[in-house]
Amino acid sequence: KIAITMLLPLAGLLALVGNQDLELTRIRALQEGSVRLRDAAVNAGNLFDGQFRRIAQVADTAAIALQDSGDWTPEEILHFSRAVVTADPLIAGFGSIWEAGVVPGTETWFMPFALRRDVGLVESDLSARSDQADAMRTFFKQVSEAGRTTWSSPVAVVGNEGGGREIVRYGVPVITDEKIRGVVVVDIGAMAFRDIAAGIGLDGGPWLLMDAEGRGIAGQVDAAVRLVG
């Protein structure tokens, strides 16, 4: 009886110590996992931020170059758009939106764009495309009212060349004499950012890119569902 009475408390103490060790191990594992997840998120964020900044710089520089729109012919602006898209594989489309008469030789809206599509590189004045002109005028109004550079949420590309893909649109106002004369537009395929995410190991779980106003820019669909839900 004496031996049994002494062993029972000892067994309880060992069990308590064992449980504490397991709990400490679990806490350390969670902390280490949290650090790895934070580092991965920071690295991914830095990579995406670098890509966004680079593309924004392309658009900002183009907006400065096009400030003197009266010195450009419609053909020169269209060829300029093609050169930008050709030089950068991440850019799915590049162009600009101008109200009637701002560019010499134009009497209506002028929307010269070079678009990377499944059929190849397509050059077009989107003002003549009913399936695209309305969306472009809406984006022009959005950027003009904001009075600053603007990112769009993912939008579907319509028309025969679009192939049902999604793009993210970045707009920069072209300002001359303190008035917005046009908007430079860069289209980025949403799939391009998914490819970047896959390259850094984010394709194994949900992720979502959001702008400063809380709008989703790109990501896995279920991530947005979980966020909203």
PDB file of C-alpha atoms in Angstrom:
ATOM      1  CA  LYS A   1       0.000   0.000   0.000  1.00  0.00           C
ATOM      2  CA  ILE A   2       2.769   2.429   0.879  1.00  0.00           C
ATOM      3  CA  ALA A   3       4.608   1.794  -2.396  1.00  0.00           C
ATOM      4  CA  ILE A   4       1.432   2.226  -4.444  1.00  0.00           C
ATOM      5  CA  THR A   5       0.488   5.365  -2.583  1.00  0.00           C
ATOM      6  CA  MET A   6       3.853   6.977  -3.407  1.00  0.00           C
ATOM      7  CA  LEU A   7       3.919   5.875  -7.041  1.00  0.00           C
ATOM      8  CA  LEU A   8       0.540   7.302  -7.941  1.00  0.00           C
ATOM      9  CA  PRO A   9       1.499  10.921  -7.224  1.00  0.00           C
ATOM     10  CA  LEU A  10       4.787  10.343  -9.078  1.00  0.00           C
ATOM     11  CA  ALA A  11       2.944   9.064 -12.143  1.00  0.00           C
ATOM     12  CA  GLY A  12       0.664  12.094 -12.058  1.00  0.00           C
ATOM     13  CA  LEU A  13       3.650  14.414 -11.853  1.00  0.00           C
ATOM     14  CA  LEU A  14       5.304  12.754 -14.852  1.00  0.00           C
ATOM     15  CA  ALA A  15       2.085  13.065 -16.817  1.00  0.00           C
ATOM     16  CA  LEU A  16       1.860  16.748 -15.927  1.00  0.00           C
ATOM     17  CA  VAL A  17       5.467  17.391 -16.984  1.00  0.00           C
ATOM     18  CA  GLY A  18       4.858  15.449 -20.216  1.00  0.00           C
ATOM     19  CA  ASN A  19       1.770  17.515 -21.015  1.00  0.00           C
ATOM     20  CA  GLN A  20       3.656  20.743 -20.335  1.00  0.00           C
ATOM     21  CA  ASP A  21       6.485  19.664 -22.657  1.00  0.00           C
ATOM     22  CA  LEU A  22       3.973  18.857 -25.405  1.00  0.00           C
ATOM     23  CA  GLU A  23       2.270  22.217 -24.942  1.00  0.00           C
ATOM     24  CA  LEU A  24       5.597  24.080 -25.091  1.00  0.00           C
ATOM     25  CA  THR A  25       6.563  22.135 -28.223  1.00  0.00           C
ATOM     26  CA  ARG A  26       3.208  22.990 -29.802  1.00  0.00           C
ATOM     27  CA  ILE A  27       3.617  26.700 -28.945  1.00  0.00           C
ATOM     28  CA  ARG A  28       7.150  26.771 -30.367  1.00  0.00           C
ATOM     29  CA  ALA A  29       5.956  25.057 -33.543  1.00  0.00           C
ATOM     30  CA  LEU A  30       3.150  27.602 -33.935  1.00  0.00           C
ATOM     31  CA  GLN A  31       5.537  30.496 -33.328  1.00  0.00           C
ATOM     32  CA  GLU A  32       8.058  29.158 -35.848  1.00  0.00           C
ATOM     33  CA  GLY A  33       5.284  28.569 -38.384  1.00  0.00           C
ATOM     34  CA  SER A  34       3.985  32.083 -37.811  1.00  0.00           C
ATOM     35  CA  VAL A  35       7.441  33.560 -38.422  1.00  0.00           C
ATOM     36  CA  ARG A  36       7.872  31.536 -41.623  1.00  0.00           C
ATOM     37  CA  LEU A  37       4.428  32.610 -42.837  1.00  0.00           C
ATOM     38  CA  ARG A  38       5.159  36.261 -42.036  1.00  0.00           C
ATOM     39  CA  ASP A  39       8.514  36.119 -43.839  1.00  0.00           C
ATOM     40  CA  ALA A  40       6.907  34.470 -46.865  1.00  0.00           C
ATOM     41  CA  ALA A  41       4.178  37.137 -46.944  1.00  0.00           C
ATOM     42  CA  VAL A  42       6.754  39.938 -46.685  1.00  0.00           C
ATOM     43  CA  ASN A  43       8.860  38.435 -49.481  1.00  0.00           C
ATOM     44  CA  ALA A  44       5.801  37.970 -51.684  1.00  0.00           C
ATOM     45  CA  GLY A  45       4.625  41.484 -50.934  1.00  0.00           C
ATOM     46  CA  ASN A  46       8.021  42.932 -51.828  1.00  0.00           C
ATOM     47  CA  LEU A  47       8.055  41.033 -55.126  1.00  0.00           C
ATOM     48  CA  PHE A  48       4.553  42.151 -56.088  1.00  0.00           C
ATOM     49  CA  ASP A  49       5.306  45.689 -54.962  1.00  0.00           C
ATOM     50  CA  GLY A  50       8.381  45.756 -57.174  1.00  0.00           C
ATOM     51  CA  GLN A  51       6.380  44.646 -60.197  1.00  0.00           C
ATOM     52  CA  PHE A  52       3.632  47.191 -59.527  1.00  0.00           C
ATOM     53  CA  ARG A  53       6.147  50.004 -59.051  1.00  0.00           C
ATOM     54  CA  ARG A  54       7.958  49.106 -62.256  1.00  0.00           C
ATOM     55  CA  ILE A  55       4.767  49.101 -64.313  1.00  0.00           C
ATOM     56  CA  ALA A  56       3.554  52.282 -62.637  1.00  0.00           C
ATOM     57  CA  GLN A  57       6.840  53.944 -63.588  1.00  0.00           C
ATOM     58  CA  VAL A  58       6.303  52.949 -67.232  1.00  0.00           C
ATOM     59  CA  ALA A  59       2.853  54.563 -67.198  1.00  0.00           C
ATOM     60  CA  ASP A  60       4.010  57.658 -65.294  1.00  0.00           C
ATOM     61  CA  THR A  61       6.854  58.223 -67.749  1.00  0.00           C
ATOM     62  CA  ALA A  62       4.497  57.778 -70.709  1.00  0.00           C
ATOM     63  CA  ALA A  63       2.058  60.303 -69.238  1.00  0.00           C
ATOM     64  CA  ILE A  64       4.849  62.874 -69.031  1.00  0.00           C
ATOM     65  CA  ALA A  65       5.920  62.141 -72.602  1.00  0.00           C
ATOM     66  CA  LEU A  66       2.350  62.594 -73.845  1.00  0.00           C
ATOM     67  CA  GLN A  67       1.672  65.844 -72.014  1.00  0.00           C
ATOM     68  CA  ASP A  68       2.302  67.739 -75.245  1.00  0.00           C
ATOM     69  CA  SER A  69      -0.358  65.751 -77.075  1.00  0.00           C
ATOM     70  CA  GLY A  70      -0.498  68.408 -79.767  1.00  0.00           C
ATOM     71  CA  ASP A  71       2.988  67.372 -80.897  1.00  0.00           C
ATOM     72  CA  TRP A  72       1.919  63.759 -81.507  1.00  0.00           C
ATOM     73  CA  THR A  73       0.027  62.374 -84.480  1.00  0.00           C
ATOM     74  CA  PRO A  74      -2.529  59.594 -83.902  1.00  0.00           C
ATOM     75  CA  GLU A  75      -0.221  57.150 -85.706  1.00  0.00           C
ATOM     76  CA  GLU A  76       2.751  58.072 -83.511  1.00  0.00           C
ATOM     77  CA  ILE A  77       0.759  57.520 -80.316  1.00  0.00           C
ATOM     78  CA  LEU A  78      -0.410  54.126 -81.592  1.00  0.00           C
ATOM     79  CA  HIS A  79       3.125  53.059 -82.494  1.00  0.00           C
ATOM     80  CA  PHE A  80       4.336  54.269 -79.104  1.00  0.00           C
ATOM     81  CA  SER A  81       1.753  52.007 -77.462  1.00  0.00           C
ATOM     82  CA  ARG A  82       2.950  49.031 -79.480  1.00  0.00           C
ATOM     83  CA  ALA A  83       6.564  49.635 -78.467  1.00  0.00           C
ATOM     84  CA  VAL A  84       5.663  49.621 -74.763  1.00  0.00           C
ATOM     85  CA  VAL A  85       3.748  46.330 -74.973  1.00  0.00           C
ATOM     86  CA  THR A  86       6.448  44.679 -77.076  1.00  0.00           C
ATOM     87  CA  ALA A  87       9.139  45.609 -74.544  1.00  0.00           C
ATOM     88  CA  ASP A  88       7.438  44.177 -71.448  1.00  0.00           C
ATOM     89  CA  PRO A  89       5.903  40.661 -71.364  1.00  0.00           C
ATOM     90  CA  LEU A  90       3.971  41.417 -68.168  1.00  0.00           C
ATOM     91  CA  ILE A  91       2.005  44.191 -69.867  1.00  0.00           C
ATOM     92  CA  ALA A  92      -1.088  42.824 -71.607  1.00  0.00           C
ATOM     93  CA  GLY A  93      -2.079  46.150 -73.108  1.00  0.00           C
ATOM     94  CA  PHE A  94      -1.036  49.775 -73.261  1.00  0.00           C
ATOM     95  CA  GLY A  95      -2.743  52.850 -74.628  1.00  0.00           C
ATOM     96  CA  SER A  96      -4.347  56.145 -73.824  1.00  0.00           C
ATOM     97  CA  ILE A  97      -7.777  57.763 -73.755  1.00  0.00           C
ATOM     98  CA  TRP A  98      -8.360  61.238 -75.175  1.00  0.00           C
ATOM     99  CA  GLU A  99     -11.430  63.371 -75.450  1.00  0.00           C
ATOM    100  CA  ALA A 100     -12.447  64.722 -78.859  1.00  0.00           C
ATOM    101  CA  GLY A 101      -9.997  67.153 -80.464  1.00  0.00           C
ATOM    102  CA  VAL A 102      -7.201  66.860 -77.897  1.00  0.00           C
ATOM    103  CA  VAL A 103      -4.983  64.954 -80.320  1.00  0.00           C
ATOM    104  CA  PRO A 104      -4.631  66.737 -83.696  1.00  0.00           C
ATOM    105  CA  GLY A 105      -6.674  65.122 -86.427  1.00  0.00           C
ATOM    106  CA  THR A 106      -9.267  63.606 -84.086  1.00  0.00           C
ATOM    107  CA  GLU A 107     -12.837  64.838 -83.940  1.00  0.00           C
ATOM    108  CA  THR A 108     -14.216  62.221 -81.543  1.00  0.00           C
ATOM    109  CA  TRP A 109     -12.850  60.232 -78.615  1.00  0.00           C
ATOM    110  CA  PHE A 110      -9.452  58.727 -79.463  1.00  0.00           C
ATOM    111  CA  MET A 111      -8.329  55.512 -77.739  1.00  0.00           C
ATOM    112  CA  PRO A 112      -5.159  54.125 -79.370  1.00  0.00           C
ATOM    113  CA  PHE A 113      -4.225  50.784 -77.821  1.00  0.00           C
ATOM    114  CA  ALA A 114      -1.820  47.924 -78.416  1.00  0.00           C
ATOM    115  CA  LEU A 115      -3.213  44.725 -76.893  1.00  0.00           C
ATOM    116  CA  ARG A 116      -1.531  41.384 -76.331  1.00  0.00           C
ATOM    117  CA  ARG A 117      -4.128  38.755 -77.215  1.00  0.00           C
ATOM    118  CA  ASP A 118      -4.283  35.064 -78.084  1.00  0.00           C
ATOM    119  CA  VAL A 119      -4.168  35.977 -81.769  1.00  0.00           C
ATOM    120  CA  GLY A 120      -1.034  38.106 -81.247  1.00  0.00           C
ATOM    121  CA  LEU A 121      -0.424  41.826 -80.778  1.00  0.00           C
ATOM    122  CA  VAL A 122      -3.450  43.850 -81.872  1.00  0.00           C
ATOM    123  CA  GLU A 123      -3.409  47.605 -82.542  1.00  0.00           C
ATOM    124  CA  SER A 124      -6.733  49.385 -82.464  1.00  0.00           C
ATOM    125  CA  ASP A 125      -8.554  52.639 -81.793  1.00  0.00           C
ATOM    126  CA  LEU A 126     -10.949  51.331 -79.156  1.00  0.00           C
ATOM    127  CA  SER A 127     -13.258  54.314 -79.577  1.00  0.00           C
ATOM    128  CA  ALA A 128     -14.559  52.527 -82.672  1.00  0.00           C
ATOM    129  CA  ARG A 129     -15.237  49.369 -80.684  1.00  0.00           C
ATOM    130  CA  SER A 130     -18.624  49.438 -78.999  1.00  0.00           C
ATOM    131  CA  ASP A 131     -17.621  46.510 -76.782  1.00  0.00           C
ATOM    132  CA  GLN A 132     -14.648  48.439 -75.355  1.00  0.00           C
ATOM    133  CA  ALA A 133     -15.335  52.182 -75.729  1.00  0.00           C
ATOM    134  CA  ASP A 134     -17.885  52.412 -72.914  1.00  0.00           C
ATOM    135  CA  ALA A 135     -15.558  50.699 -70.446  1.00  0.00           C
ATOM    136  CA  MET A 136     -12.719  53.015 -71.423  1.00  0.00           C
ATOM    137  CA  ARG A 137     -14.845  56.145 -71.044  1.00  0.00           C
ATOM    138  CA  THR A 138     -15.939  54.904 -67.623  1.00  0.00           C
ATOM    139  CA  PHE A 139     -12.313  54.376 -66.584  1.00  0.00           C
ATOM    140  CA  PHE A 140     -11.396  57.820 -67.959  1.00  0.00           C
ATOM    141  CA  LYS A 141     -14.100  59.334 -65.776  1.00  0.00           C
ATOM    142  CA  GLN A 142     -12.944  57.335 -62.755  1.00  0.00           C
ATOM    143  CA  VAL A 143      -9.334  58.530 -63.085  1.00  0.00           C
ATOM    144  CA  SER A 144     -10.398  62.105 -63.877  1.00  0.00           C
ATOM    145  CA  GLU A 145     -12.658  62.333 -60.841  1.00  0.00           C
ATOM    146  CA  ALA A 146      -9.952  60.870 -58.609  1.00  0.00           C
ATOM    147  CA  GLY A 147      -7.412  63.287 -60.077  1.00  0.00           C
ATOM    148  CA  ARG A 148      -4.607  60.802 -59.513  1.00  0.00           C
ATOM    149  CA  THR A 149      -3.265  57.424 -60.557  1.00  0.00           C
ATOM    150  CA  THR A 150      -5.826  54.654 -60.165  1.00  0.00           C
ATOM    151  CA  TRP A 151      -5.833  50.839 -60.090  1.00  0.00           C
ATOM    152  CA  SER A 152      -8.942  48.989 -61.156  1.00  0.00           C
ATOM    153  CA  SER A 153     -10.301  45.765 -59.789  1.00  0.00           C
ATOM    154  CA  PRO A 154      -9.996  42.807 -62.195  1.00  0.00           C
ATOM    155  CA  VAL A 155     -12.222  43.321 -65.236  1.00  0.00           C
ATOM    156  CA  ALA A 156     -13.117  40.865 -67.975  1.00  0.00           C
ATOM    157  CA  VAL A 157     -11.766  41.548 -71.452  1.00  0.00           C
ATOM    158  CA  VAL A 158     -14.632  41.489 -73.928  1.00  0.00           C
ATOM    159  CA  GLY A 159     -14.524  41.158 -77.677  1.00  0.00           C
ATOM    160  CA  ASN A 160     -13.255  38.558 -80.069  1.00  0.00           C
ATOM    161  CA  GLU A 161      -9.586  38.877 -79.097  1.00  0.00           C
ATOM    162  CA  GLY A 162     -10.090  38.802 -75.346  1.00  0.00           C
ATOM    163  CA  GLY A 163     -10.574  35.103 -74.910  1.00  0.00           C
ATOM    164  CA  GLY A 164     -12.462  35.650 -71.653  1.00  0.00           C
ATOM    165  CA  ARG A 165      -9.338  36.668 -69.720  1.00  0.00           C
ATOM    166  CA  GLU A 166      -9.188  39.126 -66.840  1.00  0.00           C
ATOM    167  CA  ILE A 167      -6.953  42.172 -66.607  1.00  0.00           C
ATOM    168  CA  VAL A 168      -6.063  44.727 -63.956  1.00  0.00           C
ATOM    169  CA  ARG A 169      -5.982  48.290 -65.249  1.00  0.00           C
ATOM    170  CA  TYR A 170      -3.702  51.138 -64.102  1.00  0.00           C
ATOM    171  CA  GLY A 171      -4.523  54.679 -65.167  1.00  0.00           C
ATOM    172  CA  VAL A 172      -2.425  57.851 -65.030  1.00  0.00           C
ATOM    173  CA  PRO A 173      -3.951  61.263 -65.786  1.00  0.00           C
ATOM    174  CA  VAL A 174      -2.197  63.303 -68.465  1.00  0.00           C
ATOM    175  CA  ILE A 175      -2.242  66.852 -67.112  1.00  0.00           C
ATOM    176  CA  THR A 176      -1.546  69.951 -69.207  1.00  0.00           C
ATOM    177  CA  ASP A 177      -2.157  73.499 -67.960  1.00  0.00           C
ATOM    178  CA  GLU A 178      -3.593  72.037 -64.736  1.00  0.00           C
ATOM    179  CA  LYS A 179      -6.295  70.203 -66.684  1.00  0.00           C
ATOM    180  CA  ILE A 180      -6.641  66.494 -67.357  1.00  0.00           C
ATOM    181  CA  ARG A 181      -6.371  66.066 -71.130  1.00  0.00           C
ATOM    182  CA  GLY A 182      -6.134  62.311 -71.281  1.00  0.00           C
ATOM    183  CA  VAL A 183      -5.434  59.106 -69.371  1.00  0.00           C
ATOM    184  CA  VAL A 184      -2.578  56.670 -69.974  1.00  0.00           C
ATOM    185  CA  VAL A 185      -3.685  53.079 -69.392  1.00  0.00           C
ATOM    186  CA  VAL A 186      -1.682  49.933 -68.686  1.00  0.00           C
ATOM    187  CA  ASP A 187      -3.406  46.548 -68.682  1.00  0.00           C
ATOM    188  CA  ILE A 188      -1.865  43.682 -66.737  1.00  0.00           C
ATOM    189  CA  GLY A 189      -3.213  40.167 -67.121  1.00  0.00           C
ATOM    190  CA  ALA A 190      -4.454  38.926 -63.753  1.00  0.00           C
ATOM    191  CA  MET A 191      -2.993  35.523 -64.660  1.00  0.00           C
ATOM    192  CA  ALA A 192       0.477  37.113 -64.747  1.00  0.00           C
ATOM    193  CA  PHE A 193       0.282  37.809 -61.021  1.00  0.00           C
ATOM    194  CA  ARG A 194      -0.940  34.265 -60.400  1.00  0.00           C
ATOM    195  CA  ASP A 195       2.109  33.001 -62.257  1.00  0.00           C
ATOM    196  CA  ILE A 196       4.330  35.172 -60.044  1.00  0.00           C
ATOM    197  CA  ALA A 197       2.557  33.790 -56.970  1.00  0.00           C
ATOM    198  CA  ALA A 198       3.097  30.239 -58.163  1.00  0.00           C
ATOM    199  CA  GLY A 199       6.781  30.956 -58.690  1.00  0.00           C
ATOM    200  CA  ILE A 200       7.215  31.944 -55.029  1.00  0.00           C
ATOM    201  CA  GLY A 201       5.139  29.105 -53.610  1.00  0.00           C
ATOM    202  CA  LEU A 202       1.826  30.868 -52.966  1.00  0.00           C
ATOM    203  CA  ASP A 203      -0.167  28.596 -55.279  1.00  0.00           C
ATOM    204  CA  GLY A 204      -0.591  26.020 -52.516  1.00  0.00           C
ATOM    205  CA  GLY A 205      -3.121  28.105 -50.591  1.00  0.00           C
ATOM    206  CA  PRO A 206      -5.403  31.141 -50.774  1.00  0.00           C
ATOM    207  CA  TRP A 207      -3.905  34.592 -51.293  1.00  0.00           C
ATOM    208  CA  LEU A 208      -5.283  37.974 -52.220  1.00  0.00           C
ATOM    209  CA  LEU A 209      -3.748  41.259 -53.393  1.00  0.00           C
ATOM    210  CA  MET A 210      -5.646  44.366 -52.330  1.00  0.00           C
ATOM    211  CA  ASP A 211      -5.098  48.061 -52.957  1.00  0.00           C
ATOM    212  CA  ALA A 212      -5.101  50.767 -50.285  1.00  0.00           C
ATOM    213  CA  GLU A 213      -8.875  51.138 -50.626  1.00  0.00           C
ATOM    214  CA  GLY A 214      -9.510  47.459 -49.949  1.00  0.00           C
ATOM    215  CA  ARG A 215     -10.311  46.445 -53.525  1.00  0.00           C
ATOM    216  CA  GLY A 216      -9.104  43.049 -54.690  1.00  0.00           C
ATOM    217  CA  ILE A 217      -6.568  43.253 -57.522  1.00  0.00           C
ATOM    218  CA  ALA A 218      -5.576  39.621 -58.020  1.00  0.00           C
ATOM    219  CA  GLY A 219      -5.588  36.346 -56.129  1.00  0.00           C
ATOM    220  CA  GLN A 220      -7.086  32.923 -55.676  1.00  0.00           C
ATOM    221  CA  VAL A 221     -10.894  32.987 -55.858  1.00  0.00           C
ATOM    222  CA  ASP A 222     -11.425  31.112 -52.592  1.00  0.00           C
ATOM    223  CA  ALA A 223      -9.309  33.715 -50.754  1.00  0.00           C
ATOM    224  CA  ALA A 224     -11.827  36.418 -51.583  1.00  0.00           C
ATOM    225  CA  VAL A 225     -14.662  34.135 -50.593  1.00  0.00           C
ATOM    226  CA  ARG A 226     -13.064  33.401 -47.222  1.00  0.00           C
ATOM    227  CA  LEU A 227     -12.362  37.110 -46.642  1.00  0.00           C
ATOM    228  CA  VAL A 228     -15.954  38.100 -47.360  1.00  0.00           C
ATOM    229  CA  GLY A 229     -17.389  35.103 -45.562  1.00  0.00           C
TER     230      GLY A 229
END
